[in-house]
């Protein structure tokens, strides 16, 4: 009897496997139709099937955790190619994802199976108009790409903290960063976009053209189309482009004093000052370490006064220097920030936010994190961040101006768990992260859980990511601009 059951099961598995393989082969053959002259793609467009030996390297992402899977990747050469590709995948019903910096880490991206990657890496143009005070960039330009050209033009823009993040991608989620107190969030600098819609049309969205969509793009932009270019307002260099960069290395037993220092700025963080705390594990530093980076867009004397409490905690090592604004993303954290840009490692990321620093909650978490590293050595690639960014200019923008919901949030928490993929460890990490996130919310000082959408893990409710007050309008826009849900893999609502 058992033999018969086993044979039936084997038959079913074989049948299912053959159907899956056949479907994959059929889909790959369908993708090959793109090469047909009838679709009219330009000669410069590249099509790469999954069977190509270079495919894995060409489709690398920031994290391999819950990654989407592709049958093929298409690299359009022209905007018109993007339009044709979107019409093609809609016609043949193949799921797709447009990629620029490939830095997204939400688990919802992993719901895309055997789809098509629309690789925007050919759209790398940067154009700065000094007289107009604007910059136009292609859809795959990275934050690190624009800093040097802007600095050389005597200009700056608010950015995120990592050079390897796509500028447009960071913008679409809101774009928090060190200069939020001076210039607002990145969405506040956005002047207009060129966007390919779900039906393949190319449109402009700005305050004066398709203004309803422009509202939604600024905070929930992943849900509405493919941005092939974006124009931003840029600013004259603050403090003549000179920035105080201060890095401090501390030991684990100094954590409470550091949390208290951050708490001292709970309601008084100056517009020119941004603080980031990073804790991780490194045997070179004796195990658990804490690094604090401070950026002050002003004179060294004032910065030294603001940083004196940190100095008085007696760091193991410190470096306080005045550097050009263009060097912030490379010199911060003792020059190690670029290490966070390594691709294709397994990173399981969660985010949270707080209004108030409840010191016991932070200390309890810090202790539990050290225990995690002790019990599971493979997790010692993990890092935890506290990002304390000023919000003066961000809060000066009316809340209903954009779809971004959390303008009054000044403290972001980022849990970046790095480890070798392991199903048993996966459950341990997720339970640990979810418990930590819940504990921080319980003492956050907010009446509702809130998560910066670009830091979302993927299991949060739409209300946590997009705000209950914004969702009705966002969903009405979705019904208008993408009624079939073509853009539905990057933290959809």
Coordinates of C-alpha atoms in Angstrom, one line a residue:
X1 CA 0.0 0.0 0.0
X2 CA 2.8 2.4 1.0
X3 CA 4.5 1.7 -2.3
X4 CA 1.4 2.6 -4.2
X5 CA 1.0 5.8 -2.3
X6 CA 4.6 6.7 -2.9
X7 CA 4.3 6.0 -6.6
X8 CA 1.2 8.3 -6.8
X9 CA 3.0 11.0 -4.9
X10 CA 6.0 10.7 -7.1
X11 CA 3.7 10.9 -10.2
X12 CA 2.0 14.0 -8.9
X13 CA 5.4 15.7 -8.1
X14 CA 6.7 14.8 -11.5
X15 CA 3.6 16.1 -13.2
X16 CA 3.7 19.4 -11.3
X17 CA 7.4 19.8 -12.0
X18 CA 6.8 19.2 -15.7
X19 CA 4.0 21.8 -15.7
X20 CA 6.2 24.3 -13.9
X21 CA 9.1 23.7 -16.3
X22 CA 6.8 24.0 -19.3
X23 CA 5.3 27.2 -18.0
X24 CA 8.8 28.6 -17.5
X25 CA 9.9 27.6 -21.0
X26 CA 6.7 29.1 -22.5
X27 CA 7.3 32.3 -20.6
X28 CA 10.9 32.4 -21.7
X29 CA 9.7 31.9 -25.3
X30 CA 7.2 34.7 -24.8
X31 CA 10.0 37.0 -23.6
X32 CA 11.9 36.1 -26.8
X33 CA 9.0 37.7 -28.7
X34 CA 10.4 41.1 -27.6
X35 CA 13.2 40.6 -30.1
X36 CA 10.7 40.6 -32.9
X37 CA 10.7 43.7 -35.1
X38 CA 7.0 44.0 -34.5
X39 CA 7.7 45.4 -31.1
X40 CA 10.1 47.9 -32.5
X41 CA 12.7 48.1 -29.7
X42 CA 15.7 50.2 -30.5
X43 CA 19.0 48.4 -31.5
X44 CA 20.6 49.5 -28.3
X45 CA 18.2 47.6 -26.1
X46 CA 19.6 44.4 -24.5
X47 CA 17.6 41.3 -23.6
X48 CA 19.2 38.8 -21.3
X49 CA 17.6 35.4 -20.5
X50 CA 18.1 33.6 -17.2
X51 CA 20.0 30.9 -19.0
X52 CA 22.8 33.4 -19.8
X53 CA 25.9 32.7 -17.6
X54 CA 26.2 36.5 -16.8
X55 CA 22.5 36.7 -15.7
X56 CA 23.1 36.4 -12.0
X57 CA 25.8 39.0 -11.9
X58 CA 23.8 41.4 -14.1
X59 CA 20.7 41.2 -11.9
X60 CA 22.4 41.6 -8.5
X61 CA 20.5 43.4 -5.8
X62 CA 21.5 44.9 -2.4
X63 CA 20.1 41.9 -0.6
X64 CA 19.4 38.4 -1.7
X65 CA 16.8 38.0 1.0
X66 CA 13.3 37.4 -0.4
X67 CA 14.5 38.4 -3.8
X68 CA 12.3 38.5 -6.9
X69 CA 13.1 35.9 -9.6
X70 CA 13.3 36.8 -13.3
X71 CA 13.1 34.8 -16.5
X72 CA 14.8 37.6 -18.3
X73 CA 16.2 41.2 -17.9
X74 CA 15.6 43.9 -20.5
X75 CA 17.8 46.9 -20.6
X76 CA 16.0 49.6 -22.6
X77 CA 18.1 52.2 -24.4
X78 CA 15.4 54.8 -25.0
X79 CA 12.4 56.0 -23.1
X80 CA 10.3 54.7 -26.0
X81 CA 11.7 51.3 -25.3
X82 CA 10.4 51.4 -21.8
X83 CA 7.0 52.3 -23.1
X84 CA 7.0 49.4 -25.5
X85 CA 8.3 46.9 -22.9
X86 CA 5.5 47.9 -20.5
X87 CA 2.9 47.4 -23.2
X88 CA 4.4 44.1 -24.0
X89 CA 4.4 42.6 -20.5
X90 CA 0.9 43.9 -20.0
X91 CA -0.2 42.2 -23.2
X92 CA 1.4 38.8 -22.4
X93 CA 0.7 39.1 -18.6
X94 CA 4.2 38.7 -17.3
X95 CA 4.9 40.3 -14.0
X96 CA 7.7 42.9 -14.0
X97 CA 9.8 45.2 -11.9
X98 CA 11.7 48.3 -12.9
X99 CA 15.1 48.6 -11.2
X100 CA 17.5 51.5 -10.8
X101 CA 19.8 51.3 -7.8
X102 CA 18.4 47.8 -6.9
X103 CA 18.5 48.8 -3.3
X104 CA 15.0 47.9 -2.2
X105 CA 14.7 45.3 0.5
X106 CA 11.0 44.9 1.3
X107 CA 9.9 41.2 1.3
X108 CA 7.0 42.1 -0.9
X109 CA 9.5 42.2 -3.8
X110 CA 9.9 38.4 -3.3
X111 CA 6.4 37.9 -4.5
X112 CA 7.5 38.4 -8.0
X113 CA 8.3 35.0 -9.5
X114 CA 9.5 34.3 -13.0
X115 CA 9.0 37.9 -14.1
X116 CA 10.8 40.4 -16.2
X117 CA 13.3 42.9 -14.9
X118 CA 13.3 46.3 -16.7
X119 CA 16.8 47.4 -16.0
X120 CA 17.0 51.3 -16.2
X121 CA 20.8 51.4 -15.9
X122 CA 21.1 53.1 -19.3
X123 CA 19.3 56.2 -17.9
X124 CA 22.3 57.7 -16.1
X125 CA 22.2 61.3 -17.4
X126 CA 22.8 64.2 -15.0
X127 CA 22.1 67.8 -16.1
X128 CA 22.5 70.8 -13.8
X129 CA 21.1 74.2 -14.6
X130 CA 22.9 76.6 -12.2
X131 CA 20.9 79.6 -13.3
X132 CA 17.6 77.9 -12.8
X133 CA 18.7 76.1 -9.7
X134 CA 17.6 72.7 -11.0
X135 CA 19.0 69.3 -11.7
X136 CA 17.5 66.6 -14.0
X137 CA 18.6 63.0 -13.6
X138 CA 17.8 59.7 -15.3
X139 CA 15.9 57.0 -13.5
X140 CA 18.9 54.9 -12.4
X141 CA 21.2 57.7 -11.2
X142 CA 22.6 56.9 -7.7
X143 CA 22.9 59.4 -4.9
X144 CA 26.7 59.1 -5.1
X145 CA 26.6 60.1 -8.8
X146 CA 25.1 63.5 -8.2
X147 CA 27.2 64.8 -5.3
X148 CA 30.4 65.7 -7.1
X149 CA 28.7 67.4 -10.1
X150 CA 26.5 69.4 -7.7
X151 CA 29.4 70.4 -5.5
X152 CA 31.5 71.5 -8.5
X153 CA 28.5 73.7 -9.5
X154 CA 28.3 75.3 -6.0
X155 CA 25.1 73.4 -5.3
X156 CA 23.8 70.7 -2.9
X157 CA 20.6 68.7 -2.4
X158 CA 19.3 66.7 0.5
X159 CA 20.1 63.0 0.1
X160 CA 20.1 59.7 2.0
X161 CA 23.1 58.5 3.8
X162 CA 24.4 55.9 1.3
X163 CA 25.9 56.6 -2.1
X164 CA 24.7 53.4 -3.7
X165 CA 21.0 54.1 -3.3
X166 CA 19.1 55.3 -6.3
X167 CA 18.2 58.9 -6.1
X168 CA 14.8 58.4 -7.7
X169 CA 14.0 55.3 -5.6
X170 CA 14.9 57.2 -2.4
X171 CA 12.7 60.1 -3.6
X172 CA 9.6 58.0 -4.3
X173 CA 9.4 56.8 -0.6
X174 CA 9.9 60.3 0.8
X175 CA 13.6 60.6 1.1
X176 CA 14.8 61.2 4.7
X177 CA 18.4 62.4 5.4
X178 CA 20.9 64.5 7.2
X179 CA 19.7 67.8 5.5
X180 CA 16.0 67.4 6.2
X181 CA 16.2 70.2 8.7
X182 CA 17.7 72.6 6.1
X183 CA 15.9 71.6 2.9
X184 CA 13.2 69.1 3.8
X185 CA 13.0 65.6 2.5
X186 CA 14.0 64.7 -1.0
X187 CA 10.4 64.8 -2.2
X188 CA 10.3 68.4 -1.2
X189 CA 13.0 69.2 -3.8
X190 CA 11.2 67.2 -6.5
X191 CA 10.0 69.5 -9.3
X192 CA 8.6 67.1 -11.9
X193 CA 9.0 63.6 -13.3
X194 CA 8.7 61.9 -16.6
X195 CA 6.8 58.7 -16.0
X196 CA 5.7 55.7 -18.0
X197 CA 2.3 54.6 -16.8
X198 CA 0.7 51.2 -16.5
X199 CA -0.6 51.4 -20.1
X200 CA 2.8 52.5 -21.5
X201 CA 2.0 56.2 -21.9
X202 CA 4.8 58.8 -21.2
X203 CA 3.5 61.6 -19.1
X204 CA 4.8 64.5 -17.0
X205 CA 3.8 64.8 -13.4
X206 CA 4.4 68.1 -11.6
X207 CA 2.5 70.7 -9.5
X208 CA 0.9 72.0 -12.7
X209 CA 0.5 68.9 -14.8
X210 CA -1.1 65.7 -13.5
X211 CA -0.9 67.2 -10.1
X212 CA -3.0 64.5 -8.5
X213 CA -0.4 61.9 -9.5
X214 CA 2.4 64.2 -8.5
X215 CA 1.0 64.3 -5.0
X216 CA 0.9 60.4 -4.8
X217 CA 4.3 60.0 -6.3
X218 CA 5.8 62.0 -3.5
X219 CA 5.7 59.3 -0.8
X220 CA 4.1 56.3 -2.5
X221 CA 5.7 56.5 -6.0
X222 CA 6.5 52.8 -6.3
X223 CA 2.8 52.2 -6.9
X224 CA 2.1 54.3 -10.0
X225 CA 4.7 53.9 -12.8
X226 CA 8.3 53.9 -13.9
X227 CA 10.1 57.2 -13.5
X228 CA 12.6 57.6 -16.3
X229 CA 13.7 61.1 -15.4
X230 CA 13.2 63.5 -12.5
X231 CA 13.9 67.2 -12.1
X232 CA 14.9 68.6 -8.7
X233 CA 15.4 72.0 -7.1
X234 CA 18.9 72.3 -5.8
X235 CA 20.4 74.7 -3.3
X236 CA 23.5 76.9 -2.8
X237 CA 26.1 75.1 -0.7
X238 CA 25.5 75.6 3.0
X239 CA 28.4 77.1 5.0
X240 CA 30.4 77.4 1.7
X241 CA 30.2 73.6 1.3
X242 CA 32.1 72.9 4.5
X243 CA 30.8 70.3 7.0
X244 CA 32.0 69.1 10.3
X245 CA 32.2 65.3 10.3
X246 CA 32.7 63.7 13.7
X247 CA 33.1 60.0 14.4
X248 CA 33.3 58.3 17.8
X249 CA 33.9 54.7 18.6
X250 CA 32.6 53.4 21.9
X251 CA 32.4 50.1 23.8
X252 CA 29.2 48.3 24.8
X253 CA 29.2 49.4 28.4
X254 CA 28.9 53.0 27.3
X255 CA 25.5 52.4 25.6
X256 CA 23.3 54.0 28.2
X257 CA 25.2 57.3 28.2
X258 CA 25.0 57.4 24.4
X259 CA 21.2 56.8 24.5
X260 CA 20.9 59.6 27.0
X261 CA 22.9 61.9 24.7
X262 CA 20.5 61.2 21.8
X263 CA 17.6 61.8 24.2
X264 CA 18.9 65.2 25.0
X265 CA 18.1 66.2 21.4
X266 CA 14.6 64.7 21.5
X267 CA 12.8 68.0 20.9
X268 CA 15.8 70.3 20.2
X269 CA 17.8 68.9 17.4
X270 CA 19.3 71.8 15.4
X271 CA 18.5 72.1 11.7
X272 CA 22.3 71.9 10.9
X273 CA 23.0 68.8 13.1
X274 CA 22.3 65.1 12.2
X275 CA 23.3 62.1 14.3
X276 CA 23.5 58.4 13.4
X277 CA 24.3 55.6 15.9
X278 CA 25.4 52.3 14.6
X279 CA 26.0 49.2 16.7
X280 CA 27.5 45.9 15.4
X281 CA 29.9 43.2 16.1
X282 CA 33.6 43.2 15.2
X283 CA 36.3 41.2 16.9
X284 CA 38.8 43.9 16.0
X285 CA 36.9 46.2 18.4
X286 CA 36.6 43.5 21.1
X287 CA 33.1 42.3 20.0
X288 CA 30.1 44.6 20.3
X289 CA 30.9 48.2 19.3
X290 CA 29.0 51.5 18.9
X291 CA 29.9 54.2 16.4
X292 CA 28.3 57.6 16.5
X293 CA 28.5 59.8 13.4
X294 CA 27.6 63.5 13.7
X295 CA 27.3 65.9 10.7
X296 CA 27.1 69.6 11.4
X297 CA 26.7 72.1 8.6
X298 CA 28.4 74.9 10.4
X299 CA 31.5 76.1 12.1
X300 CA 33.8 73.7 14.0
X301 CA 33.6 75.7 17.2
X302 CA 29.9 75.3 17.4
X303 CA 30.1 71.7 16.5
X304 CA 32.6 71.0 19.3
X305 CA 30.2 72.5 21.8
X306 CA 27.4 70.3 20.7
X307 CA 29.6 67.2 20.7
X308 CA 31.3 67.9 24.1
X309 CA 28.9 65.4 25.9
X310 CA 30.1 62.7 23.5
X311 CA 33.7 63.6 24.1
X312 CA 33.1 63.5 27.8
X313 CA 31.9 59.8 27.6
X314 CA 35.5 59.1 26.6
X315 CA 35.3 57.3 23.3
X316 CA 37.9 54.6 22.4
X317 CA 38.7 56.6 19.3
X318 CA 37.4 59.8 17.7
X319 CA 37.9 61.9 14.7
X320 CA 36.5 65.5 14.3
X321 CA 37.3 67.2 11.1
X322 CA 36.0 69.8 8.6
X323 CA 35.4 68.3 5.2
X324 CA 33.7 69.3 1.9
X325 CA 30.1 68.4 1.7
X326 CA 30.9 66.1 -1.3
X327 CA 32.9 63.8 1.0
X328 CA 30.3 63.2 3.7
X329 CA 29.0 59.9 2.3
X330 CA 32.6 58.5 1.9
X331 CA 34.2 59.9 5.1
X332 CA 31.5 59.2 7.6
X333 CA 31.8 56.3 10.1
X334 CA 35.6 56.5 9.8
X335 CA 35.4 56.0 6.1
X336 CA 33.6 52.7 6.3
X337 CA 30.1 53.7 5.0
X338 CA 30.8 52.3 1.5
X339 CA 31.0 48.8 3.0
X340 CA 27.2 48.8 3.4
X341 CA 26.9 48.9 -0.4
X342 CA 28.1 45.4 -1.0
X343 CA 25.5 43.5 -3.1
X344 CA 24.0 40.1 -3.0
X345 CA 24.4 39.3 0.7
X346 CA 21.5 38.0 2.8
X347 CA 20.0 41.0 4.6
X348 CA 16.7 40.8 6.5
X349 CA 15.7 44.4 7.2
X350 CA 13.1 45.9 9.5
X351 CA 12.3 49.5 10.4
X352 CA 10.6 51.4 13.1
X353 CA 10.3 55.0 14.4
X354 CA 10.1 56.7 17.8
X355 CA 9.2 60.1 19.1
X356 CA 10.7 59.7 22.5
X357 CA 13.7 57.8 23.7
X358 CA 12.6 55.4 26.4
X359 CA 16.1 54.5 27.7
X360 CA 15.1 51.2 29.4
X361 CA 13.6 50.0 26.0
X362 CA 16.7 50.9 24.1
X363 CA 18.9 49.3 26.8
X364 CA 16.8 46.1 26.9
X365 CA 17.0 45.8 23.1
X366 CA 20.8 46.4 23.1
X367 CA 21.3 43.7 25.7
X368 CA 19.1 41.2 23.8
X369 CA 21.0 42.0 20.6
X370 CA 24.3 41.1 22.3
X371 CA 22.7 37.9 23.4
X372 CA 21.6 37.2 19.8
X373 CA 25.2 37.6 18.7
X374 CA 26.4 35.3 21.4
X375 CA 23.8 32.6 20.8
X376 CA 23.9 32.8 17.0
X377 CA 27.4 33.8 15.8
X378 CA 26.3 33.7 12.2
X379 CA 24.2 36.9 12.9
X380 CA 27.2 39.0 13.7
X381 CA 27.1 40.6 10.3
X382 CA 24.0 42.4 11.6
X383 CA 23.9 46.1 12.4
X384 CA 21.4 48.4 14.2
X385 CA 21.0 52.1 13.4
X386 CA 19.4 55.1 15.2
X387 CA 19.0 57.9 12.7
X388 CA 18.3 61.3 14.4
X389 CA 17.6 63.7 11.6
X390 CA 16.3 67.3 12.1
X391 CA 12.8 68.0 10.7
X392 CA 12.4 71.8 10.6
X393 CA 12.3 72.2 6.9
X394 CA 10.3 69.0 6.4
X395 CA 7.6 70.1 8.9
X396 CA 7.4 73.5 7.2
X397 CA 5.8 71.8 4.2
X398 CA 2.0 71.4 4.7
X399 CA 1.1 67.8 5.5
X400 CA -1.4 67.6 2.6
X401 CA 1.2 68.8 0.1
X402 CA 2.5 65.3 -0.5
X403 CA 1.5 61.7 0.1
X404 CA 4.3 61.2 2.7
X405 CA 2.6 60.7 6.1
X406 CA 5.2 61.1 8.8
X407 CA 6.8 64.6 8.5
X408 CA 7.1 65.0 12.3
X409 CA 9.2 61.8 12.8
X410 CA 12.8 62.7 13.6
X411 CA 14.1 59.3 14.9
X412 CA 14.2 56.3 12.6
X413 CA 15.3 52.8 13.7
X414 CA 16.8 50.4 11.2
X415 CA 17.4 46.7 12.0
X416 CA 19.7 45.2 9.3
X417 CA 20.1 41.5 10.1
X418 CA 22.9 39.9 8.1
X419 CA 23.4 36.1 8.1
X420 CA 23.8 33.1 5.9
X421 CA 20.4 32.0 4.6
X422 CA 19.1 29.4 7.0
X423 CA 15.4 28.5 7.5
X424 CA 15.8 27.8 11.2
X425 CA 17.7 31.0 11.8
X426 CA 15.2 32.9 9.6
X427 CA 12.4 32.2 12.1
X428 CA 14.6 33.2 15.0
X429 CA 15.5 36.5 13.4
X430 CA 12.0 37.4 12.4
X431 CA 10.7 36.7 15.9
X432 CA 13.4 38.7 17.4
X433 CA 12.9 41.6 15.0
X434 CA 9.1 41.6 15.4
X435 CA 9.3 41.6 19.2
X436 CA 11.9 44.4 19.2
X437 CA 9.7 46.5 16.8
X438 CA 6.7 46.0 19.0
X439 CA 8.6 46.9 22.1
X440 CA 9.8 50.2 20.6
X441 CA 6.3 51.1 19.4
X442 CA 4.9 50.5 22.9
X443 CA 7.2 53.3 24.3
X444 CA 7.6 55.3 21.1
X445 CA 5.4 58.2 22.1
X446 CA 3.2 57.8 19.0
X447 CA -0.4 56.9 19.1
X448 CA -0.1 54.6 16.1
X449 CA 2.7 52.4 14.7
X450 CA 4.6 54.2 11.9
X451 CA 7.3 53.0 9.6
X452 CA 9.2 54.9 6.9
X453 CA 8.0 53.1 3.8
X454 CA 11.6 52.7 2.4
X455 CA 12.5 51.0 5.7
X456 CA 9.4 48.7 5.6
X457 CA 10.0 45.0 6.1
X458 CA 6.9 44.1 4.1
X459 CA 4.7 42.7 6.8
X460 CA 3.4 46.1 8.0
X461 CA -0.1 47.3 7.4
X462 CA -0.7 50.0 4.8
X463 CA -1.7 52.3 7.6
X464 CA 1.7 51.9 9.2
X465 CA 3.5 52.7 6.0
X466 CA 1.3 55.2 4.3
X467 CA -0.8 56.7 7.1
X468 CA -4.6 56.1 7.4
X469 CA -5.3 59.7 6.5
X470 CA -3.5 59.3 3.1
X471 CA -4.8 55.9 2.0
X472 CA -8.3 56.9 0.6
X473 CA -6.7 59.4 -1.8
X474 CA -3.9 57.0 -2.7
X475 CA -6.3 54.2 -3.5
X476 CA -8.4 56.5 -5.6
X477 CA -5.2 57.4 -7.6
X478 CA -4.4 53.7 -7.9
X479 CA -7.8 53.0 -9.4
X480 CA -7.3 55.8 -11.9
X481 CA -3.6 55.2 -12.9
X482 CA -3.0 51.5 -12.4
X483 CA -6.4 49.8 -12.1
X484 CA -5.0 46.3 -12.9
X485 CA -2.2 46.6 -10.3
X486 CA 0.7 46.2 -12.6
X487 CA 2.9 48.1 -10.1
X488 CA 2.2 45.9 -7.1
X489 CA 5.4 44.4 -5.7
X490 CA 7.2 47.2 -3.9
X491 CA 5.3 47.7 -0.6
X492 CA 1.9 48.0 -2.3
X493 CA -1.1 49.5 -0.4

